[in-house]
Short mmCIF file of C-alpha atoms (C1' of nucleotides) in Angstrom, two decimals:
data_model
loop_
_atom_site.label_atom_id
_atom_site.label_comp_id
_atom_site.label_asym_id
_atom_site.label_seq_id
_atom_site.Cartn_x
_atom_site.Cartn_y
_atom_site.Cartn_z
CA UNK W 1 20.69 -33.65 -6.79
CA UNK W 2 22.41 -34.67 -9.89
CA UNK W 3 22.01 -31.90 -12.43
CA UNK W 4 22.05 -32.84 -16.22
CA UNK W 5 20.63 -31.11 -19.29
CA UNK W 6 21.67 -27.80 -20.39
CA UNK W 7 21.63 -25.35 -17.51
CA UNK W 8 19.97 -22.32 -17.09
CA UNK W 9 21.55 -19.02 -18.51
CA UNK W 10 20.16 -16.88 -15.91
CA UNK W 11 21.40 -16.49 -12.62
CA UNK W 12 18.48 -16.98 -10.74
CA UNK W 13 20.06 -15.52 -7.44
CA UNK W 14 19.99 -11.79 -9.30
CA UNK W 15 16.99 -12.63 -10.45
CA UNK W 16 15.46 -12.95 -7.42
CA UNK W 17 17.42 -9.78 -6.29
CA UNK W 18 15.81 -7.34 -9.25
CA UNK W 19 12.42 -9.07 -8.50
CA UNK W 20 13.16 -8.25 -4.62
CA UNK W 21 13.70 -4.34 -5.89
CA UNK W 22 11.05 -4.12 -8.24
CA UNK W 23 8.47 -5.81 -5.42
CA UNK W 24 9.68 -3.38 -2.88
CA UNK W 25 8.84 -0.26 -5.11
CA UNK W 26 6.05 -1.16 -6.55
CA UNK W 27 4.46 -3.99 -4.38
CA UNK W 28 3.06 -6.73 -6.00
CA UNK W 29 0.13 -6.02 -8.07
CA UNK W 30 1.75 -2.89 -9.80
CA UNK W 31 4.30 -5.20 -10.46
CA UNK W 32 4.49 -7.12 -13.99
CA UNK W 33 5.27 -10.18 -15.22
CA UNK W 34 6.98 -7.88 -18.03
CA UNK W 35 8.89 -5.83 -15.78
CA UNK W 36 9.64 -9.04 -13.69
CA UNK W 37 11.26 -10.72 -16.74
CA UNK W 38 12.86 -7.41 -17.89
CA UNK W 39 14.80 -6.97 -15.21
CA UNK W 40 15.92 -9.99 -15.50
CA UNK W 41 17.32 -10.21 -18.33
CA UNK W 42 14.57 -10.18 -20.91
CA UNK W 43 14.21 -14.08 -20.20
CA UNK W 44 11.47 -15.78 -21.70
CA UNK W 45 8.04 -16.66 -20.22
CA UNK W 46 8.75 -20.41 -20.47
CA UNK W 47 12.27 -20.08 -18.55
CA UNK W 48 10.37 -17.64 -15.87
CA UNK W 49 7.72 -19.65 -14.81
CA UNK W 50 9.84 -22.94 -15.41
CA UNK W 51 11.87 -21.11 -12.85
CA UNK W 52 10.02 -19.99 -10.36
CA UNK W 53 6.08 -21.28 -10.93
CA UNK W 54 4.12 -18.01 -10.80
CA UNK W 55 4.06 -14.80 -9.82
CA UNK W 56 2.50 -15.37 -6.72
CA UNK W 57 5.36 -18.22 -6.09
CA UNK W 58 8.20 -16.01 -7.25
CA UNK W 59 6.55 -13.32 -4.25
CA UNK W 60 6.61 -15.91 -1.88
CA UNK W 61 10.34 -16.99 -2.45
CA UNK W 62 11.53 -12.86 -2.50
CA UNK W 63 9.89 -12.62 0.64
CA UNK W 64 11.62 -15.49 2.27
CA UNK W 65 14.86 -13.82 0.77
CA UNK W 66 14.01 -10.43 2.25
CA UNK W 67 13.57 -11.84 5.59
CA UNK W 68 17.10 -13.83 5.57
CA UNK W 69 18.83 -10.54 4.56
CA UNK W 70 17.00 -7.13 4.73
CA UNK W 71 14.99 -8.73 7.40
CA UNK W 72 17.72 -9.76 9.87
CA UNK W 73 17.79 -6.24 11.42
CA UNK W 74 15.18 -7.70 13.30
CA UNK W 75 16.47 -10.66 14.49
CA UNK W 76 17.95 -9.27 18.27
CA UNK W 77 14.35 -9.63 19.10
CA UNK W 78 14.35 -12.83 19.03
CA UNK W 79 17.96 -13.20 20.15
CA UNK W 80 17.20 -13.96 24.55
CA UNK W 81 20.92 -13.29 25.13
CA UNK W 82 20.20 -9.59 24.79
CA UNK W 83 18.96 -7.43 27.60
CA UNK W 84 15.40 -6.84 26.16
CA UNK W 85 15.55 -2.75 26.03
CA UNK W 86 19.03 -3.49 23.74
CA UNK W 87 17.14 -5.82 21.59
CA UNK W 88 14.43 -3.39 21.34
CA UNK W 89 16.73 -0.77 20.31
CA UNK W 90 18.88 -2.41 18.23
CA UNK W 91 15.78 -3.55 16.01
CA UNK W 92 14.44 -0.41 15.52
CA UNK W 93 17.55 1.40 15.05
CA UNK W 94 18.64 -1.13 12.20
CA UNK W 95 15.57 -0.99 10.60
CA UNK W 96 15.51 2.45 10.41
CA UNK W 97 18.80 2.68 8.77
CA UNK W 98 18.16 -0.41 6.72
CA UNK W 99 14.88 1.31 5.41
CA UNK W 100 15.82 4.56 4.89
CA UNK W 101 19.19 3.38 3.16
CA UNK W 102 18.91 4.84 -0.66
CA UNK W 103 21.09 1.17 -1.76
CA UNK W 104 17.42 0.27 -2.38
CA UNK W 105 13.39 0.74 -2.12
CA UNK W 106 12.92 2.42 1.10
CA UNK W 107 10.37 1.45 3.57
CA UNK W 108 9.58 -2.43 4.57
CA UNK W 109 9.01 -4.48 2.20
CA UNK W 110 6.72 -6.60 4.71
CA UNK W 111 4.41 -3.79 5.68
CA UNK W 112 4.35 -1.91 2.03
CA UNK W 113 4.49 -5.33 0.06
CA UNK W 114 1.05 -5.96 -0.64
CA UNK W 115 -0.96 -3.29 0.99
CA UNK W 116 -3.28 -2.60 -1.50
CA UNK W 117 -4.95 -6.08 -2.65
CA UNK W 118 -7.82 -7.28 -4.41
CA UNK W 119 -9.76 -9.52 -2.99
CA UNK W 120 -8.48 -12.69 -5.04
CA UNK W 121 -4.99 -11.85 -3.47
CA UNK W 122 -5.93 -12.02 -0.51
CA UNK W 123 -3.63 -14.93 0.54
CA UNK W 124 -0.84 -12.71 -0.36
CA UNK W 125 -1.73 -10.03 2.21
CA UNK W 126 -2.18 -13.06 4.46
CA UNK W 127 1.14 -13.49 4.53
CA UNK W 128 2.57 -10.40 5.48
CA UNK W 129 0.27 -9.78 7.53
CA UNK W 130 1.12 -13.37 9.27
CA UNK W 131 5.04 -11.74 9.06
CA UNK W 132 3.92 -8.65 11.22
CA UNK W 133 1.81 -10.42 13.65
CA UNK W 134 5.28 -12.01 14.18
CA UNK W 135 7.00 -8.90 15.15
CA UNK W 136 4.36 -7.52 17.15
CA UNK W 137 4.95 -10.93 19.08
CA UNK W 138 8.65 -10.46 19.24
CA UNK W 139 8.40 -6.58 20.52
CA UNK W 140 5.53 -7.99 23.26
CA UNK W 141 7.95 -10.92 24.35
CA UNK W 142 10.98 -8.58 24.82
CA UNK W 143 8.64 -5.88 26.80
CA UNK W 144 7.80 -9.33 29.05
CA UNK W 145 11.10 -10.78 29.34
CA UNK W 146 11.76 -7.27 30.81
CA UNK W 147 9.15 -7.32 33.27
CA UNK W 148 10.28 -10.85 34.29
CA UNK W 149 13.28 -9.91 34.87
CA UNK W 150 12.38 -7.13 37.09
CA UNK W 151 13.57 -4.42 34.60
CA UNK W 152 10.13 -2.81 33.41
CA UNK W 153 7.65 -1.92 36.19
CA UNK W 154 4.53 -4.36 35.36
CA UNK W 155 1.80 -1.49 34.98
CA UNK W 156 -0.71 -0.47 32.79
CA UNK W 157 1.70 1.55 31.04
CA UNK W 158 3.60 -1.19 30.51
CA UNK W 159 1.15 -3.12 28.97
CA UNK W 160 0.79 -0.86 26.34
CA UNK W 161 3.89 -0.70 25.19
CA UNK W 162 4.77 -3.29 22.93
CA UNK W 163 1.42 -1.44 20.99
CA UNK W 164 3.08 1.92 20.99
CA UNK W 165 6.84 0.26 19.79
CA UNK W 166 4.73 -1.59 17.07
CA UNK W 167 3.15 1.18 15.78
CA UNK W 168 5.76 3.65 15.53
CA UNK W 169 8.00 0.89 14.19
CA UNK W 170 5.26 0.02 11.50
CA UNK W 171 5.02 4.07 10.90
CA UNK W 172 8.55 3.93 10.12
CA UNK W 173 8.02 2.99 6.81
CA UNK W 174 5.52 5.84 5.61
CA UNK W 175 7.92 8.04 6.85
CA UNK W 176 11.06 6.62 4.86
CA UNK W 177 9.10 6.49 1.90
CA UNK W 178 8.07 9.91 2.26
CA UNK W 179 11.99 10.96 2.47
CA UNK W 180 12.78 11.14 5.97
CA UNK W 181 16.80 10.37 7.17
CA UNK W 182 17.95 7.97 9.23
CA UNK W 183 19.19 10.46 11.57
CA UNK W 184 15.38 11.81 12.09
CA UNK W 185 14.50 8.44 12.52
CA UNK W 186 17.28 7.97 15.01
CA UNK W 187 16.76 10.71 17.26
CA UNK W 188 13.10 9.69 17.44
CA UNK W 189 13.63 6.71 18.18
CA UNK W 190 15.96 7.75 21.22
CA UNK W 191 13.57 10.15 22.26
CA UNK W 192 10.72 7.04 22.08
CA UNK W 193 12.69 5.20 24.24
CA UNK W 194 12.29 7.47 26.96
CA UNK W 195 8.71 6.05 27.05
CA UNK W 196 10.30 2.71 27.86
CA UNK W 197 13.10 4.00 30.45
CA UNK W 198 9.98 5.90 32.47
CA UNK W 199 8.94 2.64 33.51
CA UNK W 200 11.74 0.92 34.66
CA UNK W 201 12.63 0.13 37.81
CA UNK W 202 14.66 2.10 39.97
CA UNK W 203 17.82 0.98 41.14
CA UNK W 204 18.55 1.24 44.67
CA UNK W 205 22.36 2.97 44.85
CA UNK W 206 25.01 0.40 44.45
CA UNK W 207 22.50 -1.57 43.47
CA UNK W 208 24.91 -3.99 41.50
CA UNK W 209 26.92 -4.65 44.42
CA UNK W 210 23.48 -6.41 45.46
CA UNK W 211 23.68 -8.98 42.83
CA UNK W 212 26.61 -10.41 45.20
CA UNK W 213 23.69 -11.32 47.68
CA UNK W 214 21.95 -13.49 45.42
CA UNK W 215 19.55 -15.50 47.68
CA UNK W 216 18.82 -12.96 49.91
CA UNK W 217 15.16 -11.59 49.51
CA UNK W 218 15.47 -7.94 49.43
CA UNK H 1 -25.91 26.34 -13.48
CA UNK H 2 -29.27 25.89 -14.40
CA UNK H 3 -28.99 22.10 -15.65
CA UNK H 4 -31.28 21.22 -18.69
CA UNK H 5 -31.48 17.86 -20.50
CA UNK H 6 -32.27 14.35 -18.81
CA UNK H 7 -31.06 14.29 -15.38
CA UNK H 8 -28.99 11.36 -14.70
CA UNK H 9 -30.65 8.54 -13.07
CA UNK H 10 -27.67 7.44 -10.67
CA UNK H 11 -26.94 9.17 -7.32
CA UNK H 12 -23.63 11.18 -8.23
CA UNK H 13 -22.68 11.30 -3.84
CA UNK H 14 -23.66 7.52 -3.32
CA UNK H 15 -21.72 6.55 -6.33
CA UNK H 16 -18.77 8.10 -4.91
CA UNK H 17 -19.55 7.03 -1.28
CA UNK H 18 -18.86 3.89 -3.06
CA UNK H 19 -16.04 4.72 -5.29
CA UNK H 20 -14.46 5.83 -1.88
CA UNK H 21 -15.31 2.51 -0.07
CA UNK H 22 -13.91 0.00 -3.18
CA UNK H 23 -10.72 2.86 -3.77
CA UNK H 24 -9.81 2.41 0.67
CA UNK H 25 -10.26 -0.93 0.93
CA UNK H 26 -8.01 -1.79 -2.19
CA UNK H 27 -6.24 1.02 -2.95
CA UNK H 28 -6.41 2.89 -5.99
CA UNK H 29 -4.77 0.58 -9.06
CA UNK H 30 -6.24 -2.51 -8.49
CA UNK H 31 -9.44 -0.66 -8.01
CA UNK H 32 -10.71 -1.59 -11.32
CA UNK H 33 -13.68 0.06 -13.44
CA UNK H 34 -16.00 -3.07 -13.33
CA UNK H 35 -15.81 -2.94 -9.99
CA UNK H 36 -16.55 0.87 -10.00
CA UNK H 37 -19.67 0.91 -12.15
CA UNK H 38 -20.95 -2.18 -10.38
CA UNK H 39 -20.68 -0.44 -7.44
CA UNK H 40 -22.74 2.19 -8.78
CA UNK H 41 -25.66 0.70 -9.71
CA UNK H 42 -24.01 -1.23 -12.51
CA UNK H 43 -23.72 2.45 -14.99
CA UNK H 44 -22.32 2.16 -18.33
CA UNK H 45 -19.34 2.89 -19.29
CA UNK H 46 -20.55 6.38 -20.90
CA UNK H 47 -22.62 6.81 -18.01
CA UNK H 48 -19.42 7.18 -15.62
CA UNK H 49 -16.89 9.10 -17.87
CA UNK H 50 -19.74 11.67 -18.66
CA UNK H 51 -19.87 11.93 -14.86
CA UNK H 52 -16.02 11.57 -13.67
CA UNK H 53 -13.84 12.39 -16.75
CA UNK H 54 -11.87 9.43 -15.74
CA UNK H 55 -10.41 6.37 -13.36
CA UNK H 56 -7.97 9.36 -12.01
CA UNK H 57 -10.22 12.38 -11.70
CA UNK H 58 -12.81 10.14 -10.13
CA UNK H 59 -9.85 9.40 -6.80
CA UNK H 60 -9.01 12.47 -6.70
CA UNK H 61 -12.90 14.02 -6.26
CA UNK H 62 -13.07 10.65 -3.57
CA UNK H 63 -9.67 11.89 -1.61
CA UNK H 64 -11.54 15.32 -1.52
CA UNK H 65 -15.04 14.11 -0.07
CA UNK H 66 -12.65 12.04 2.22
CA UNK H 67 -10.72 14.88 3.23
CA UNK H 68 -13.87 16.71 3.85
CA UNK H 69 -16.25 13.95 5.96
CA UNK H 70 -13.57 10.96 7.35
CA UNK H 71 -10.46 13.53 7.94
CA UNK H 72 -11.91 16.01 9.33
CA UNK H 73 -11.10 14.04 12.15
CA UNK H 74 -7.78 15.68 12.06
CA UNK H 75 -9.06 19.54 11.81
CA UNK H 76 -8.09 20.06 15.60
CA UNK H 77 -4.77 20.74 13.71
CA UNK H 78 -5.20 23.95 12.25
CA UNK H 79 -7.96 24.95 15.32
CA UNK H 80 -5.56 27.61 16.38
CA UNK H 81 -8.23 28.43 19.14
CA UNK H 82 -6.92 24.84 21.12
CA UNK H 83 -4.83 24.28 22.96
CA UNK H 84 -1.79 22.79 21.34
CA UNK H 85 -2.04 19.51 23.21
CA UNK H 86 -5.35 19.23 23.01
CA UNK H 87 -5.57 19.54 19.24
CA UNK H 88 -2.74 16.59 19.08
CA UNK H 89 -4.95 14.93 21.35
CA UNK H 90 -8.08 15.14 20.03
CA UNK H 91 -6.54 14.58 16.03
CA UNK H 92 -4.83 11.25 17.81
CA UNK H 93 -7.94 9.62 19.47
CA UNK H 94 -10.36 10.92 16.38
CA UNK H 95 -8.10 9.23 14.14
CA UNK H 96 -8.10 6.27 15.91
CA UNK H 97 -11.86 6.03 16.27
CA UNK H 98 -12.09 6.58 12.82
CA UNK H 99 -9.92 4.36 11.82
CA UNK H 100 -10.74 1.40 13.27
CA UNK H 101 -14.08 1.98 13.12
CA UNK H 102 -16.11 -0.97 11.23
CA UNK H 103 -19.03 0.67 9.31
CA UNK H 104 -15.94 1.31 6.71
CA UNK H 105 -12.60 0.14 5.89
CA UNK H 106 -10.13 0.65 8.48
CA UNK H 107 -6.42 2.61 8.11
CA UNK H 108 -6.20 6.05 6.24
CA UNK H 109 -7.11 6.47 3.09
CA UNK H 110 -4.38 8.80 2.47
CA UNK H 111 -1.90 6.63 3.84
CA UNK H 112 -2.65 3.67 2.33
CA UNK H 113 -4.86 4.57 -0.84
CA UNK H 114 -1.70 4.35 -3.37
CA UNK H 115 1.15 2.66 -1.62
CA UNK H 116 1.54 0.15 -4.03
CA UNK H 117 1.97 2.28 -7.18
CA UNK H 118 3.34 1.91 -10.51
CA UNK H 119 5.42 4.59 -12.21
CA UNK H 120 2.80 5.36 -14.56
CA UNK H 121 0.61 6.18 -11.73
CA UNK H 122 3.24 8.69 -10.00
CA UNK H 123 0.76 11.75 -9.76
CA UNK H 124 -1.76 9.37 -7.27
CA UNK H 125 1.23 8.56 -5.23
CA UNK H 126 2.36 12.64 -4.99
CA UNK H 127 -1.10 13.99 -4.34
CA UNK H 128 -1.61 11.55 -1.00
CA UNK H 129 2.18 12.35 -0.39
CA UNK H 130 1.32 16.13 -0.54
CA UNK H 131 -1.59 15.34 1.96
CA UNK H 132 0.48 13.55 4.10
CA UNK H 133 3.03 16.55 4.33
CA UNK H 134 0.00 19.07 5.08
CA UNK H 135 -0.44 16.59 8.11
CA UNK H 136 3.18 16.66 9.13
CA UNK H 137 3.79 20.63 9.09
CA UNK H 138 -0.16 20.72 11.31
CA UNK H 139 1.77 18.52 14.21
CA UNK H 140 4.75 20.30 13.77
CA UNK H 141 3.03 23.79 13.88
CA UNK H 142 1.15 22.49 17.33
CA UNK H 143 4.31 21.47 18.91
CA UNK H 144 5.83 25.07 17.84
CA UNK H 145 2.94 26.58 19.28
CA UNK H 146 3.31 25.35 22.36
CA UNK H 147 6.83 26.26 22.64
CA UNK H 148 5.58 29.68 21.73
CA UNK H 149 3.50 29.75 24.65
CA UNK H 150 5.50 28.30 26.83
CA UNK H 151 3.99 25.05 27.73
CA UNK H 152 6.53 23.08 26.16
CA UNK H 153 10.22 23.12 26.75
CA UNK H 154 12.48 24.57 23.71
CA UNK H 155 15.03 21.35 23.40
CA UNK H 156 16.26 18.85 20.88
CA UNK H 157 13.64 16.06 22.59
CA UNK H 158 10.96 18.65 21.71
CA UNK H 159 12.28 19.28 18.36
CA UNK H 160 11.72 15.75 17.43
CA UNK H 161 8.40 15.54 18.93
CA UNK H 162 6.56 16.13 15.73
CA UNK H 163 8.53 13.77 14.37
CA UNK H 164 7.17 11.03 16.48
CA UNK H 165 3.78 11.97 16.55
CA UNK H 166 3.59 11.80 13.01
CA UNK H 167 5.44 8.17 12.47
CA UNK H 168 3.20 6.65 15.26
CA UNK H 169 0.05 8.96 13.36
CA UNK H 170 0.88 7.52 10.28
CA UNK H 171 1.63 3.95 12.06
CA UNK H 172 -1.96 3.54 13.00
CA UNK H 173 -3.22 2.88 9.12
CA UNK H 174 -1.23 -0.74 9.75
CA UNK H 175 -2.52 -1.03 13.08
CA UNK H 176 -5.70 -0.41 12.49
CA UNK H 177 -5.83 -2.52 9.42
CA UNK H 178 -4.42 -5.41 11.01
CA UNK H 179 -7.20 -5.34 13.65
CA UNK H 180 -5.71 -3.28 16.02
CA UNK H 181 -8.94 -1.72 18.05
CA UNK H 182 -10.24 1.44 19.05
CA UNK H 183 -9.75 0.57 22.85
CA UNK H 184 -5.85 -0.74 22.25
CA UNK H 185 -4.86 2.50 19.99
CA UNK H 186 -6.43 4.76 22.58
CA UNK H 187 -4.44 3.59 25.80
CA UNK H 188 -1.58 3.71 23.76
CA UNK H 189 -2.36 7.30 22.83
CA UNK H 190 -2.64 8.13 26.19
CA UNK H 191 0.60 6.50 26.94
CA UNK H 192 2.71 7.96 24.05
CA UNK H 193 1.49 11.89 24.88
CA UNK H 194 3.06 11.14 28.24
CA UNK H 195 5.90 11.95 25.55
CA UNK H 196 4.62 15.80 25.86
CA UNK H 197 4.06 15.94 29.54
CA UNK H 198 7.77 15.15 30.62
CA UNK H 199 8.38 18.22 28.26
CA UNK H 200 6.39 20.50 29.50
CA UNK H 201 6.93 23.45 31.83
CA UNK H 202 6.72 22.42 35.25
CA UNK H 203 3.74 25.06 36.33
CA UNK H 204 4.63 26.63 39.92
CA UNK H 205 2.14 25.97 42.41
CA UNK H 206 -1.06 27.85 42.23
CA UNK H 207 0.06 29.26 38.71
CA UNK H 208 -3.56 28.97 37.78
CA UNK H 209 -3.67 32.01 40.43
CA UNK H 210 -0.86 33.85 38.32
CA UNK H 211 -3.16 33.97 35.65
CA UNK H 212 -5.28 36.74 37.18
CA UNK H 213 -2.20 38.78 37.59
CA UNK H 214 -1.63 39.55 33.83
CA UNK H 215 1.22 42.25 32.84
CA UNK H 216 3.26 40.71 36.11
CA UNK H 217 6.74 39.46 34.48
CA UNK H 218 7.57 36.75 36.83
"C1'" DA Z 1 -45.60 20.93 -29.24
"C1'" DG Z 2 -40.95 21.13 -30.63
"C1'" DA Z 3 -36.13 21.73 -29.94
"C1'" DC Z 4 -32.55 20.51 -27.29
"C1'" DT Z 5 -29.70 18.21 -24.11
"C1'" DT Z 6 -28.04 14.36 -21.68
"C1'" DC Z 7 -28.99 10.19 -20.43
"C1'" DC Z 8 -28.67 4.95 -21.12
"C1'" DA Z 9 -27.29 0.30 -23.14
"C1'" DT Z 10 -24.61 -2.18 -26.30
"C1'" DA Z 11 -20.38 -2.83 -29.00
"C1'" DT Z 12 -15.84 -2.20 -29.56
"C1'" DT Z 13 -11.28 -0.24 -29.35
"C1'" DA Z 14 -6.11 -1.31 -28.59
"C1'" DA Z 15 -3.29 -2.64 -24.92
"C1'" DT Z 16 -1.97 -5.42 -21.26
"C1'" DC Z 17 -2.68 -8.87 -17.78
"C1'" DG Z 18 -0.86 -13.64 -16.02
"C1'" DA Z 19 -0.11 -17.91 -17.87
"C1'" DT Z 20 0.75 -21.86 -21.67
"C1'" DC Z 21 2.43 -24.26 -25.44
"C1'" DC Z 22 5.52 -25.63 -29.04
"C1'" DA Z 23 9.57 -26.18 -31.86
"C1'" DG Z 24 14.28 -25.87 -32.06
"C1'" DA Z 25 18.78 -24.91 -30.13
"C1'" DA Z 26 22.23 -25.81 -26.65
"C1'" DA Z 27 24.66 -28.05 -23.05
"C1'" DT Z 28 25.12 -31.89 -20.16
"C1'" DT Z 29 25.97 -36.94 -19.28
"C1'" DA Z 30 26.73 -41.63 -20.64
"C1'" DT G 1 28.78 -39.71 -30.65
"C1'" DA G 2 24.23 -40.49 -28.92
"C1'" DA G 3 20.78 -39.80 -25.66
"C1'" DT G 4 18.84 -36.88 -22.46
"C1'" DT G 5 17.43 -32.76 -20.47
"C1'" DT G 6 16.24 -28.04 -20.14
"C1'" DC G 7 16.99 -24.15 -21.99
"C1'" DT G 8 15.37 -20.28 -25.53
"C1'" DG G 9 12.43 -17.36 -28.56
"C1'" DG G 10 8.06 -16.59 -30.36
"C1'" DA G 11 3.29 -17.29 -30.89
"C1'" DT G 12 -0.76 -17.41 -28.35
"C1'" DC G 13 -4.30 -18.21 -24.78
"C1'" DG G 14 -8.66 -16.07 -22.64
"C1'" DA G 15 -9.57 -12.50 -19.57
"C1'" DT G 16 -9.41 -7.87 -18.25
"C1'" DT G 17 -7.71 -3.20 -18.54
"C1'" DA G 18 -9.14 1.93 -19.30
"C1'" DA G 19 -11.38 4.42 -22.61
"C1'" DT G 20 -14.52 5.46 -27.10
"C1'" DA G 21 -18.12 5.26 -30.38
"C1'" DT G 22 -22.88 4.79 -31.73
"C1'" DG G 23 -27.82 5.09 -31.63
"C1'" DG G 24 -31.96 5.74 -29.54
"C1'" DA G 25 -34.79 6.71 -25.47
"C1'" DA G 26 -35.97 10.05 -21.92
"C1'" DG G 27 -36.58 14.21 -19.71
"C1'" DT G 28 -36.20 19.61 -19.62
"C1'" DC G 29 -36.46 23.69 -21.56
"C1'" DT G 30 -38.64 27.55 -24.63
#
DNA sequence: AGACTTCCATATTAATCGATCCAGAAATTA
DNA sequence: TAATTTCTGGATCGATTAATATGGAAGTCT
């Protein structure tokens, strides 16, 4: 697209950035369209909704942002080349250190974002809602993949857990909020895990020599 | 206080029965004082700051009726006459219950009352904080108390045991909000205490027996 | 009965909310 | 240079915010 007329003096990428911060803080009611503009740059109304539309619009686009960065800690659950307990770990081990990082507003921006709503925003808390429902898919398709693949027992217990990974993970962000470190979150999350290693399988003894005998029904 | 003058025609424990419906389901700023009053039988203005002294002093008098009707599903904590894993136990499925029960708005008020804050309204945010770190140092005082007693093992995957307990406790307001169910959060209670059992002392066989023979040092 | 207290309803305060609109300046392209 | 485009600053919109002020009715006490 051919751009002509004077350009904007604002760089709207750091603008989306301070909104990002100032969303993740404060979530999105709390937030103004005062402290919006303010932090970036004292522009004017005109140039912030020519900008970005509306406040609701300007949410919309920082969440899409936080996803494609802050967000990708999550993305090895959705990555199938990973053994599922790695990807399991390796998401909630990044988000804990991406959420209790001090570079910025700690917790998740998708589960703190819009948490308290009234009703006429409701669409708003749709969406993050719609964005966790997402993980809790992701953590239950990893937990399945394992079972496929003969690594998780199927059980009960095993049903389960892709409730008990969601809800710790989703607890995470109280907790970083409230102050605690990555490495508490780190060694809790090791110890969680234990809960997932309880139900795997049990390898027979040089049980990777057997992969040599593929086709032979054990 | 012997009370003299015209009594007030509103009921003072229904209006804040209500106050603490509208202030959970939304959260306390966007809570607004229209909605308040309507609530109330539609009061005047006058009416409710003779009667609440303001939007602040009325949430705090809710989070105290709260504290003292919905959370005392969580006074198993401080019942030093439990057993330690009992009290976690009972706290964890009460919660739940309560909760995600329907005949009020699901999650934790304290959680979830004033996450989405802004700076002005700092004190809200501390005094649920403060609540939540009452709830914290309960689990952690269980777990020490049954390392005092010697049903729990003295190690680093005990030490972080409160620790977990409280980010999946605290992980249950999301849960629950996002339609989690009573059923779903109870099986994955049951699963995540399995958590304690691995860490408890293995009991020698027919220790129950051993109890009879108190002031024998094994 | 009379004094007193506290209620209620109605208006109104200043401040702020998200969102528009306009006029003029500035930077691009032709 | 001229035409075009989009910026900027400032004024302003109606609605809503939490909080006060006023004036009279209503109920309780001595």
């Amino acid at each position: 697209m051919a751009r002509t007329g004077r350009p904007r003096e604002f760089d709207r990428d750091k603008a989306i950035d301070a909104a990002t911060a100032l969303f993740w803080a404060q979530g999105y009611e709390p937030t103004s369209l005062t402290q919006l503009k303010a932090s970036m740059g004292h522009i004017s109304p005109a140039s912030f909704y020519a900008a970005f539309g509306s406040k609701e619009a300007l949410f919309r686009e920082v969440v899409q942002h936080y996803l494609a960065t802050y967000g990708q800690v999550m993305a090895p659950l959705w990555d199938e080349s990973l053994p599922p307990r790695e990807a399991i770990e390796r998401t909630l081990r990044g988000s804990a250190r991406m959420q209790a990082a001090r570079t910025h507003p700690t917790g998740c921006l998708v589960v703190s974002g819009a948490s308290n709503c009234s009703p006429e925003n409701e669409p708003v808390q749709a969406l993050l809602a719609a964005e966790r429902q997402r993980t809790r898919a992701g953590i239950k398709a990893c937990v399945e993949r394992a079972i496929a693949r003969n690594e998780l027992k199927a059980s009960p217990s095993t049903d389960i857990l892709p409730n008990i990974l969601a809800t710790f993970f989703h607890g995470m962000t109280c907790e970083a909020r409230d102050g605690m470190t990555v490495d508490t979150l780190d060694a809790a999350i090791t110890s969680l895990l234990t809960l997932w290693d309880i139900n795997t399988v049990k390898p027979l003894k040089n049980r990777q020599k057997n992969t040599e005998n593929t086709g032979v029904r054990l």
